[in-house]
mmCIF file of C-alpha atoms (C1' of nucleotides) in Angstrom:
data_model
loop_
_atom_site.group_PDB
_atom_site.id
_atom_site.type_symbol
_atom_site.label_atom_id
_atom_site.label_comp_id
_atom_site.label_asym_id
_atom_site.label_seq_id
_atom_site.Cartn_x
_atom_site.Cartn_y
_atom_site.Cartn_z
ATOM 1 C CA MET A 1 -3.777 11.521 12.589
ATOM 2 C CA THR A 2 -2.903 10.769 9.052
ATOM 3 C CA PRO A 3 -2.038 13.901 7.153
ATOM 4 C CA SER A 4 -4.470 15.661 4.949
ATOM 5 C CA PRO A 5 -2.893 17.107 1.858
ATOM 6 C CA SER A 6 -1.355 20.520 2.435
ATOM 7 C CA SER A 7 -2.610 20.761 5.997
ATOM 8 C CA PRO A 8 -0.303 22.334 8.569
ATOM 9 C CA GLN A 9 1.379 19.884 10.925
ATOM 10 C CA GLU A 10 0.485 20.432 14.534
ATOM 11 C CA SER A 11 2.747 17.824 16.015
ATOM 12 C CA LEU A 12 5.740 15.652 15.378
ATOM 13 C CA VAL A 13 3.423 12.707 14.840
ATOM 14 C CA ASP A 14 1.621 14.605 12.089
ATOM 15 C CA ALA A 15 4.913 15.596 10.476
ATOM 16 C CA LEU A 16 6.106 11.997 10.582
ATOM 17 C CA ALA A 17 2.878 10.704 9.096
ATOM 18 C CA GLN A 18 2.911 13.329 6.377
ATOM 19 C CA THR A 19 6.555 12.599 5.600
ATOM 20 C CA ALA A 20 5.702 8.924 5.399
ATOM 21 C CA PHE A 21 2.841 9.539 2.992
ATOM 22 C CA MET A 22 4.932 11.866 0.854
ATOM 23 C CA THR A 23 7.756 9.368 0.679
ATOM 24 C CA MET A 24 5.432 6.455 0.020
ATOM 25 C CA ALA A 25 3.718 8.440 -2.723
ATOM 26 C CA GLU A 26 7.078 8.886 -4.426
ATOM 27 C CA LEU A 27 7.942 5.230 -3.938
ATOM 28 C CA THR A 28 4.558 4.196 -5.305
ATOM 29 C CA ARG A 29 4.974 6.427 -8.334
ATOM 30 C CA ILE A 30 8.463 5.100 -9.034
ATOM 31 C CA SER A 31 7.228 1.541 -8.576
ATOM 32 C CA ALA A 32 4.445 2.097 -11.080
ATOM 33 C CA GLU A 33 6.838 3.635 -13.579
ATOM 34 C CA ASN A 34 8.856 0.439 -13.383
ATOM 35 C CA ASP A 35 5.817 -1.853 -13.502
ATOM 36 C CA LEU A 36 6.213 -2.808 -9.877
ATOM 37 C CA SER A 37 3.890 -2.707 -6.908
ATOM 38 C CA LEU A 38 5.099 -1.202 -3.668
ATOM 39 C CA THR A 39 5.328 -4.695 -2.240
ATOM 40 C CA GLN A 40 7.465 -5.832 -5.143
ATOM 41 C CA LEU A 41 9.706 -2.810 -4.617
ATOM 42 C CA ARG A 42 10.199 -3.764 -0.981
ATOM 43 C CA MET A 43 10.832 -7.354 -1.996
ATOM 44 C CA LEU A 44 13.523 -6.256 -4.453
ATOM 45 C CA ALA A 45 15.122 -4.053 -1.797
ATOM 46 C CA ILE A 46 15.244 -6.879 0.711
ATOM 47 C CA LEU A 47 16.593 -9.434 -1.739
ATOM 48 C CA ARG A 48 19.328 -7.061 -2.842
ATOM 49 C CA ASP A 49 21.659 -8.317 -0.150
ATOM 50 C CA ARG A 50 19.873 -11.420 1.125
ATOM 51 C CA ARG A 51 18.904 -14.923 0.019
ATOM 52 C CA PRO A 52 16.168 -15.829 2.507
ATOM 53 C CA ARG A 53 13.759 -18.725 2.650
ATOM 54 C CA MET A 54 10.158 -18.101 1.711
ATOM 55 C CA ALA A 55 9.098 -18.015 5.354
ATOM 56 C CA ALA A 56 11.775 -15.487 6.307
ATOM 57 C CA LEU A 57 10.926 -13.224 3.384
ATOM 58 C CA ALA A 58 7.227 -13.383 4.257
ATOM 59 C CA GLU A 59 8.157 -12.379 7.809
ATOM 60 C CA TYR A 60 10.255 -9.423 6.587
ATOM 61 C CA LEU A 61 7.406 -8.195 4.409
ATOM 62 C CA GLY A 62 4.716 -8.885 6.971
ATOM 63 C CA LEU A 63 2.785 -11.156 4.623
ATOM 64 C CA GLU A 64 1.214 -14.581 4.878
ATOM 65 C CA LYS A 65 3.214 -17.351 3.281
ATOM 66 C CA SER A 66 0.459 -17.969 0.758
ATOM 67 C CA THR A 67 0.539 -14.317 -0.269
ATOM 68 C CA LEU A 68 4.270 -14.554 -0.799
ATOM 69 C CA SER A 69 3.900 -17.633 -2.976
ATOM 70 C CA GLY A 70 1.809 -15.637 -5.435
ATOM 71 C CA LEU A 71 4.109 -12.625 -5.256
ATOM 72 C CA ILE A 72 7.178 -14.730 -6.012
ATOM 73 C CA ASP A 73 5.290 -16.620 -8.727
ATOM 74 C CA ARG A 74 4.656 -13.390 -10.605
ATOM 75 C CA ALA A 75 8.150 -11.988 -10.056
ATOM 76 C CA GLN A 76 9.677 -15.265 -11.173
ATOM 77 C CA LYS A 77 7.510 -15.323 -14.282
ATOM 78 C CA ARG A 78 8.932 -11.866 -15.094
ATOM 79 C CA GLY A 79 12.454 -13.137 -14.582
ATOM 80 C CA LEU A 80 13.216 -10.932 -11.572
ATOM 81 C CA VAL A 81 13.741 -13.626 -8.929
ATOM 82 C CA GLN A 82 14.624 -17.297 -8.748
ATOM 83 C CA ARG A 83 13.702 -20.123 -6.407
ATOM 84 C CA GLU A 84 16.058 -22.889 -5.289
ATOM 85 C CA ALA A 85 15.460 -25.793 -2.947
ATOM 86 C CA SER A 86 17.351 -25.397 0.307
ATOM 87 C CA ALA A 87 20.338 -27.678 0.747
ATOM 88 C CA GLN A 88 19.789 -27.826 4.511
ATOM 89 C CA ASP A 89 16.046 -28.472 4.691
ATOM 90 C CA GLY A 90 14.143 -30.425 2.073
ATOM 91 C CA ARG A 91 10.960 -28.519 2.835
ATOM 92 C CA ALA A 92 12.458 -25.058 2.446
ATOM 93 C CA VAL A 93 12.911 -22.880 -0.651
ATOM 94 C CA ASP A 94 15.496 -20.110 -1.010
ATOM 95 C CA VAL A 95 14.672 -16.955 -2.999
ATOM 96 C CA PHE A 96 17.139 -14.582 -4.637
ATOM 97 C CA LEU A 97 17.347 -11.933 -7.343
ATOM 98 C CA SER A 98 18.207 -12.848 -10.917
ATOM 99 C CA PRO A 99 20.724 -10.653 -12.757
ATOM 100 C CA ALA A 100 17.790 -8.794 -14.325
ATOM 101 C CA GLY A 101 16.305 -8.336 -10.849
ATOM 102 C CA HIS A 102 19.572 -6.860 -9.610
ATOM 103 C CA ARG A 103 19.714 -4.453 -12.521
ATOM 104 C CA LEU A 104 16.151 -3.293 -11.912
ATOM 105 C CA ALA A 105 16.808 -2.860 -8.189
ATOM 106 C CA GLU A 106 19.802 -0.634 -8.910
ATOM 107 C CA GLN A 107 17.889 1.444 -11.411
ATOM 108 C CA VAL A 108 14.963 1.941 -9.054
ATOM 109 C CA SER A 109 17.357 2.853 -6.272
ATOM 110 C CA SER A 110 18.780 5.813 -8.170
ATOM 111 C CA HIS A 111 15.282 6.978 -9.106
ATOM 112 C CA ILE A 112 14.359 7.037 -5.427
ATOM 113 C CA ALA A 113 17.357 9.155 -4.536
ATOM 114 C CA ASP A 114 16.448 11.588 -7.323
ATOM 115 C CA ALA A 115 12.834 11.781 -6.196
ATOM 116 C CA LEU A 116 13.655 12.608 -2.576
ATOM 117 C CA ALA A 117 16.425 15.056 -3.415
ATOM 118 C CA PRO A 118 14.216 18.154 -3.865
ATOM 119 C CA GLY A 119 13.041 18.034 -0.255
ATOM 120 C CA THR A 120 16.421 17.339 1.277
ATOM 121 C CA ALA A 121 18.022 20.055 -0.847
ATOM 122 C CA ALA A 122 16.065 22.629 1.143
ATOM 123 C CA LEU A 123 18.226 21.835 4.164
ATOM 124 C CA SER A 124 21.846 22.762 4.733
ATOM 125 C CA SER A 125 24.452 20.023 5.025
ATOM 126 C CA ASP A 126 24.463 20.413 8.786
ATOM 127 C CA GLU A 127 20.706 20.171 8.926
ATOM 128 C CA GLN A 128 20.714 17.114 6.713
ATOM 129 C CA ARG A 129 23.144 15.417 9.070
ATOM 130 C CA THR A 130 20.995 16.408 12.048
ATOM 131 C CA LEU A 131 17.840 15.109 10.403
ATOM 132 C CA GLN A 132 19.477 11.829 9.477
ATOM 133 C CA SER A 133 20.816 11.389 12.991
ATOM 134 C CA LEU A 134 17.459 12.114 14.641
ATOM 135 C CA LEU A 135 15.615 9.725 12.321
ATOM 136 C CA GLU A 136 18.161 6.988 12.929
ATOM 137 C CA ARG A 137 17.888 7.372 16.685
ATOM 138 C CA MET A 138 14.126 7.241 16.434
ATOM 139 C CA LEU A 139 14.278 4.097 14.315
ATOM 140 C CA ASP A 140 16.837 2.468 16.610
ATOM 141 C CA ALA A 141 14.650 3.132 19.630
ATOM 142 C CA ARG A 142 11.949 0.936 18.101
ATOM 143 C CA SER A 143 13.984 -2.166 17.453
ATOM 144 C CA MET B 1 17.451 2.471 -1.933
ATOM 145 C CA THR B 2 14.556 1.139 -0.016
ATOM 146 C CA PRO B 3 15.608 -0.001 3.410
ATOM 147 C CA SER B 4 16.243 -3.574 4.257
ATOM 148 C CA PRO B 5 15.140 -4.510 7.728
ATOM 149 C CA SER B 6 17.679 -3.648 10.405
ATOM 150 C CA SER B 7 20.285 -2.465 7.907
ATOM 151 C CA PRO B 8 22.328 0.582 8.833
ATOM 152 C CA GLN B 9 21.377 3.788 7.028
ATOM 153 C CA GLU B 10 24.138 5.220 4.924
ATOM 154 C CA SER B 11 22.381 8.390 3.859
ATOM 155 C CA LEU B 12 19.532 10.714 4.605
ATOM 156 C CA VAL B 13 17.609 9.198 1.729
ATOM 157 C CA ASP B 14 17.939 5.750 3.300
ATOM 158 C CA ALA B 15 16.844 7.088 6.677
ATOM 159 C CA LEU B 16 13.827 8.772 5.107
ATOM 160 C CA ALA B 17 12.852 5.645 3.220
ATOM 161 C CA GLN B 18 13.262 3.486 6.303
ATOM 162 C CA THR B 19 11.253 5.945 8.396
ATOM 163 C CA ALA B 20 8.551 5.880 5.739
ATOM 164 C CA PHE B 21 8.396 2.090 5.725
ATOM 165 C CA MET B 22 8.362 1.920 9.513
ATOM 166 C CA THR B 23 5.573 4.470 9.721
ATOM 167 C CA MET B 24 3.591 2.859 6.931
ATOM 168 C CA ALA B 25 3.974 -0.522 8.591
ATOM 169 C CA GLU B 26 2.424 0.898 11.752
ATOM 170 C CA LEU B 27 -0.336 2.584 9.780
ATOM 171 C CA THR B 28 -1.018 -0.639 7.896
ATOM 172 C CA ARG B 29 -1.174 -2.625 11.117
ATOM 173 C CA ILE B 30 -3.519 -0.135 12.746
ATOM 174 C CA SER B 31 -5.678 -0.083 9.624
ATOM 175 C CA ALA B 32 -5.962 -3.853 9.650
ATOM 176 C CA GLU B 33 -6.855 -3.872 13.343
ATOM 177 C CA ASN B 34 -9.742 -1.564 12.493
ATOM 178 C CA ASP B 35 -10.787 -3.499 9.393
ATOM 179 C CA LEU B 36 -9.529 -0.773 7.090
ATOM 180 C CA SER B 37 -7.124 -0.747 4.198
ATOM 181 C CA LEU B 38 -4.393 1.850 4.096
ATOM 182 C CA THR B 39 -6.320 3.605 1.353
ATOM 183 C CA GLN B 40 -9.446 3.701 3.486
ATOM 184 C CA LEU B 41 -7.395 5.117 6.346
ATOM 185 C CA ARG B 42 -6.129 7.909 4.111
ATOM 186 C CA MET B 43 -9.648 8.532 2.868
ATOM 187 C CA LEU B 44 -10.937 8.858 6.432
ATOM 188 C CA ALA B 45 -8.104 11.238 7.261
ATOM 189 C CA ILE B 46 -8.839 13.457 4.291
ATOM 190 C CA LEU B 47 -12.591 13.512 4.858
ATOM 191 C CA ARG B 48 -12.112 14.447 8.483
ATOM 192 C CA ASP B 49 -12.106 18.136 7.658
ATOM 193 C CA ARG B 50 -13.301 18.179 4.047
ATOM 194 C CA ARG B 51 -16.386 17.481 1.964
ATOM 195 C CA PRO B 52 -14.921 17.094 -1.536
ATOM 196 C CA ARG B 53 -16.434 15.932 -4.762
ATOM 197 C CA MET B 54 -15.573 12.474 -5.999
ATOM 198 C CA ALA B 55 -13.108 13.862 -8.543
ATOM 199 C CA ALA B 56 -11.299 15.977 -5.957
ATOM 200 C CA LEU B 57 -11.046 13.078 -3.512
ATOM 201 C CA ALA B 58 -9.706 10.821 -6.251
ATOM 202 C CA GLU B 59 -7.103 13.489 -7.016
ATOM 203 C CA TYR B 60 -6.083 13.743 -3.339
ATOM 204 C CA LEU B 61 -5.678 9.986 -3.108
ATOM 205 C CA GLY B 62 -4.014 9.616 -6.494
ATOM 206 C CA LEU B 63 -6.641 7.169 -7.723
ATOM 207 C CA GLU B 64 -8.734 6.851 -10.856
ATOM 208 C CA LYS B 65 -12.324 7.950 -10.475
ATOM 209 C CA SER B 66 -13.550 4.408 -11.096
ATOM 210 C CA THR B 67 -11.324 3.129 -8.297
ATOM 211 C CA LEU B 68 -12.789 5.711 -5.961
ATOM 212 C CA SER B 69 -16.340 4.719 -6.876
ATOM 213 C CA GLY B 70 -15.684 1.208 -5.586
ATOM 214 C CA LEU B 71 -13.862 2.470 -2.511
ATOM 215 C CA ILE B 72 -16.724 4.777 -1.571
ATOM 216 C CA ASP B 73 -19.266 2.061 -2.361
ATOM 217 C CA ARG B 74 -17.705 -0.233 0.223
ATOM 218 C CA ALA B 75 -17.210 2.502 2.817
ATOM 219 C CA GLN B 76 -20.789 3.650 2.349
ATOM 220 C CA LYS B 77 -22.072 0.090 2.698
ATOM 221 C CA ARG B 78 -20.244 -0.007 6.045
ATOM 222 C CA GLY B 79 -21.851 3.245 7.090
ATOM 223 C CA LEU B 80 -18.601 5.242 7.251
ATOM 224 C CA VAL B 81 -19.277 7.793 4.519
ATOM 225 C CA GLN B 82 -22.226 9.354 2.723
ATOM 226 C CA ARG B 83 -22.803 10.636 -0.780
ATOM 227 C CA GLU B 84 -24.873 13.684 -1.654
ATOM 228 C CA ALA B 85 -25.591 15.264 -5.015
ATOM 229 C CA SER B 86 -23.890 18.615 -5.414
ATOM 230 C CA ALA B 87 -26.168 21.642 -5.277
ATOM 231 C CA GLN B 88 -23.951 23.529 -7.731
ATOM 232 C CA ASP B 89 -23.389 20.924 -10.412
ATOM 233 C CA GLY B 90 -25.924 18.266 -11.282
ATOM 234 C CA ARG B 91 -23.173 15.914 -12.407
ATOM 235 C CA ALA B 92 -21.118 16.126 -9.225
ATOM 236 C CA VAL B 93 -21.345 14.121 -5.991
ATOM 237 C CA ASP B 94 -20.079 15.313 -2.608
ATOM 238 C CA VAL B 95 -18.609 12.837 -0.127
ATOM 239 C CA PHE B 96 -18.385 13.218 3.627
ATOM 240 C CA LEU B 97 -17.969 11.179 6.804
ATOM 241 C CA SER B 98 -20.964 9.828 8.668
ATOM 242 C CA PRO B 99 -21.015 10.168 12.462
ATOM 243 C CA ALA B 100 -19.726 6.586 12.690
ATOM 244 C CA GLY B 101 -16.977 7.495 10.233
ATOM 245 C CA HIS B 102 -15.967 10.440 12.383
ATOM 246 C CA ARG B 103 -15.865 8.256 15.484
ATOM 247 C CA LEU B 104 -13.691 5.667 13.748
ATOM 248 C CA ALA B 105 -11.358 8.367 12.401
ATOM 249 C CA GLU B 106 -10.849 9.752 15.891
ATOM 250 C CA GLN B 107 -10.216 6.333 17.359
ATOM 251 C CA VAL B 108 -7.690 5.455 14.673
ATOM 252 C CA SER B 109 -6.006 8.800 15.161
ATOM 253 C CA SER B 110 -5.212 8.115 18.792
ATOM 254 C CA HIS B 111 -3.939 4.641 17.934
ATOM 255 C CA ILE B 112 -1.513 6.189 15.470
ATOM 256 C CA ALA B 113 -0.179 8.615 18.055
ATOM 257 C CA ASP B 114 0.326 5.708 20.468
ATOM 258 C CA ALA B 115 2.100 3.631 17.840
ATOM 259 C CA LEU B 116 4.599 6.330 16.906
ATOM 260 C CA ALA B 117 5.239 7.449 20.471
ATOM 261 C CA PRO B 118 7.961 4.869 21.328
ATOM 262 C CA GLY B 119 10.271 6.249 18.645
ATOM 263 C CA THR B 120 9.707 9.898 19.396
ATOM 264 C CA ALA B 121 10.090 9.275 23.114
ATOM 265 C CA ALA B 122 13.760 8.487 22.483
ATOM 266 C CA LEU B 123 14.315 12.149 21.657
ATOM 267 C CA SER B 124 14.385 15.090 24.033
ATOM 268 C CA SER B 125 11.760 17.795 23.733
ATOM 269 C CA ASP B 126 14.253 20.048 21.995
ATOM 270 C CA GLU B 127 15.163 17.304 19.555
ATOM 271 C CA GLN B 128 11.518 16.568 18.861
ATOM 272 C CA ARG B 129 10.957 20.215 18.002
ATOM 273 C CA THR B 130 14.041 20.203 15.772
ATOM 274 C CA LEU B 131 12.939 17.044 13.998
ATOM 275 C CA GLN B 132 9.440 18.364 13.438
ATOM 276 C CA SER B 133 10.810 21.637 12.084
ATOM 277 C CA LEU B 134 13.243 19.928 9.687
ATOM 278 C CA LEU B 135 10.565 17.583 8.381
ATOM 279 C CA GLU B 136 8.140 20.447 7.866
ATOM 280 C CA ARG B 137 10.702 22.464 5.958
ATOM 281 C CA MET B 138 11.484 19.455 3.808
ATOM 282 C CA LEU B 139 7.793 18.919 3.088
ATOM 283 C CA ASP B 140 7.215 22.598 2.360
ATOM 284 C CA ALA B 141 10.083 22.625 -0.105
ATOM 285 C CA ARG B 142 8.246 20.071 -2.223
ATOM 286 C CA SER B 143 4.939 21.825 -2.588
ATOM 287 C "C1'" DT C 1 3.334 -34.242 15.160
ATOM 288 C "C1'" DA C 2 5.106 -29.914 13.619
ATOM 289 C "C1'" DT C 3 6.919 -27.098 9.907
ATOM 290 C "C1'" DT C 4 7.577 -25.366 4.946
ATOM 291 C "C1'" DG C 5 5.480 -24.211 1.099
ATOM 292 C "C1'" DT C 6 1.719 -24.474 -2.463
ATOM 293 C "C1'" DT C 7 -3.050 -24.465 -3.997
ATOM 294 C "C1'" DA C 8 -8.030 -23.184 -3.772
ATOM 295 C "C1'" DT C 9 -11.076 -19.639 -2.766
ATOM 296 C "C1'" DA C 10 -12.772 -15.101 -1.838
ATOM 297 C "C1'" DC C 11 -12.487 -10.198 -1.290
ATOM 298 C "C1'" DT C 12 -10.227 -5.583 -1.801
ATOM 299 C "C1'" DC C 13 -7.659 -2.462 -4.621
ATOM 300 C "C1'" DT C 14 -6.446 -0.868 -8.912
ATOM 301 C "C1'" DA C 15 -6.750 0.597 -13.945
ATOM 302 C "C1'" DT C 16 -8.909 0.872 -18.699
ATOM 303 C "C1'" DA C 17 -12.780 1.293 -21.452
ATOM 304 C "C1'" DA C 18 -17.555 2.028 -22.282
ATOM 305 C "C1'" DC C 19 -21.523 4.227 -20.717
ATOM 306 C "C1'" DT C 20 -25.121 7.858 -18.668
ATOM 307 C "C1'" DA C 21 -26.299 12.313 -17.284
ATOM 308 C "C1'" DT C 22 -25.355 17.007 -16.964
ATOM 309 C "C1'" DA C 23 -22.835 21.398 -18.430
ATOM 310 C "C1'" DT D 1 -18.472 18.541 -27.062
ATOM 311 C "C1'" DA D 2 -16.572 18.149 -22.540
ATOM 312 C "C1'" DT D 3 -16.939 16.795 -17.729
ATOM 313 C "C1'" DA D 4 -18.541 13.950 -13.431
ATOM 314 C "C1'" DG D 5 -19.495 9.765 -12.069
ATOM 315 C "C1'" DT D 6 -20.774 4.681 -12.491
ATOM 316 C "C1'" DT D 7 -20.402 0.076 -14.348
ATOM 317 C "C1'" DA D 8 -18.022 -3.875 -16.576
ATOM 318 C "C1'" DT D 9 -14.000 -6.289 -16.810
ATOM 319 C "C1'" DA D 10 -9.464 -7.901 -15.678
ATOM 320 C "C1'" DG D 11 -5.385 -8.460 -12.915
ATOM 321 C "C1'" DA D 12 -2.567 -7.856 -8.585
ATOM 322 C "C1'" DG D 13 -2.425 -8.173 -3.601
ATOM 323 C "C1'" DT D 14 -4.193 -10.004 0.454
ATOM 324 C "C1'" DA D 15 -5.895 -13.633 3.950
ATOM 325 C "C1'" DT D 16 -7.919 -18.218 5.473
ATOM 326 C "C1'" DA D 17 -8.198 -22.977 5.012
ATOM 327 C "C1'" DA D 18 -6.865 -27.328 3.179
ATOM 328 C "C1'" DC D 19 -3.219 -29.920 1.435
ATOM 329 C "C1'" DA D 20 1.563 -32.370 0.317
ATOM 330 C "C1'" DA D 21 6.180 -33.167 1.546
ATOM 331 C "C1'" DT D 22 9.697 -33.194 4.822
ATOM 332 C "C1'" DA D 23 11.642 -32.941 9.664
#
DNA sequence: TATTGTTATACTCTATAACTATA
DNA sequence: TATAGTTATAGAGTATAACAATA
């Protein structure tokens, strides 16, 4: 099941879960250091190369549309994102990062790379490539 | 940085982050299906083989002690955990799973294994062992 | 009528600060 | 005085339900 701290992994599932919790702990810490929630971090990451409608962004994040309204309200108030009425559909609203939002997303991105580096540094270049390849195949198999 | 949905990974860091988000998404979904938050799921996992004091559990979970008080209040009200005054220290309170809590933890555990199986099934037995070993070495390098 | 998004409401999660009881 | 835990308070994140505007 979910990993207990410092417990030995007995299976691949345990190792995956523990890796997930370790990574999420780092992401949560980095989010907090930048006054972001984990959800806001994900939102920033998604908006980095997209300009979705509210409904599409809610779908990406796995949230109800009402939840997203509040999330975007707060991010917009902080100047990180902007709303714009869709040209195609009078009911729809597009969301996208402001320049400040883009800057923050870039900054957070480099912090994440730094935070995960210690673990990956324990592996040789060959092993890193192997790990990346195995993870990608596992992820691809799910979609 | 954090993965966007369905975007190609360009580095090990991206693959790790995307794996983390995929895994956490499954854990979040399973938690919700069992009327648990992700934090409550982690708490159940930790208490499965431990009987810590409030302060130690808060430390494990990375929460303030006041946050944990509320968390345990709600879990206790649902009959999942129990509190007991420490025999050693009159100020301290031990926390542990109730029988119902243990049953729920076991049930959730098997759901998690089922949820992660599709991805791991894409790999051969040898590859699964390799992946597990690489992840474990990466995790060990951090502690 | 169906869809997009917002608003109203309620509950959980979280932290900070103040407090009680014990060491 | 210092530590363990709870309570009070406030804000963010979340969902459900009701609503307005548009398709």
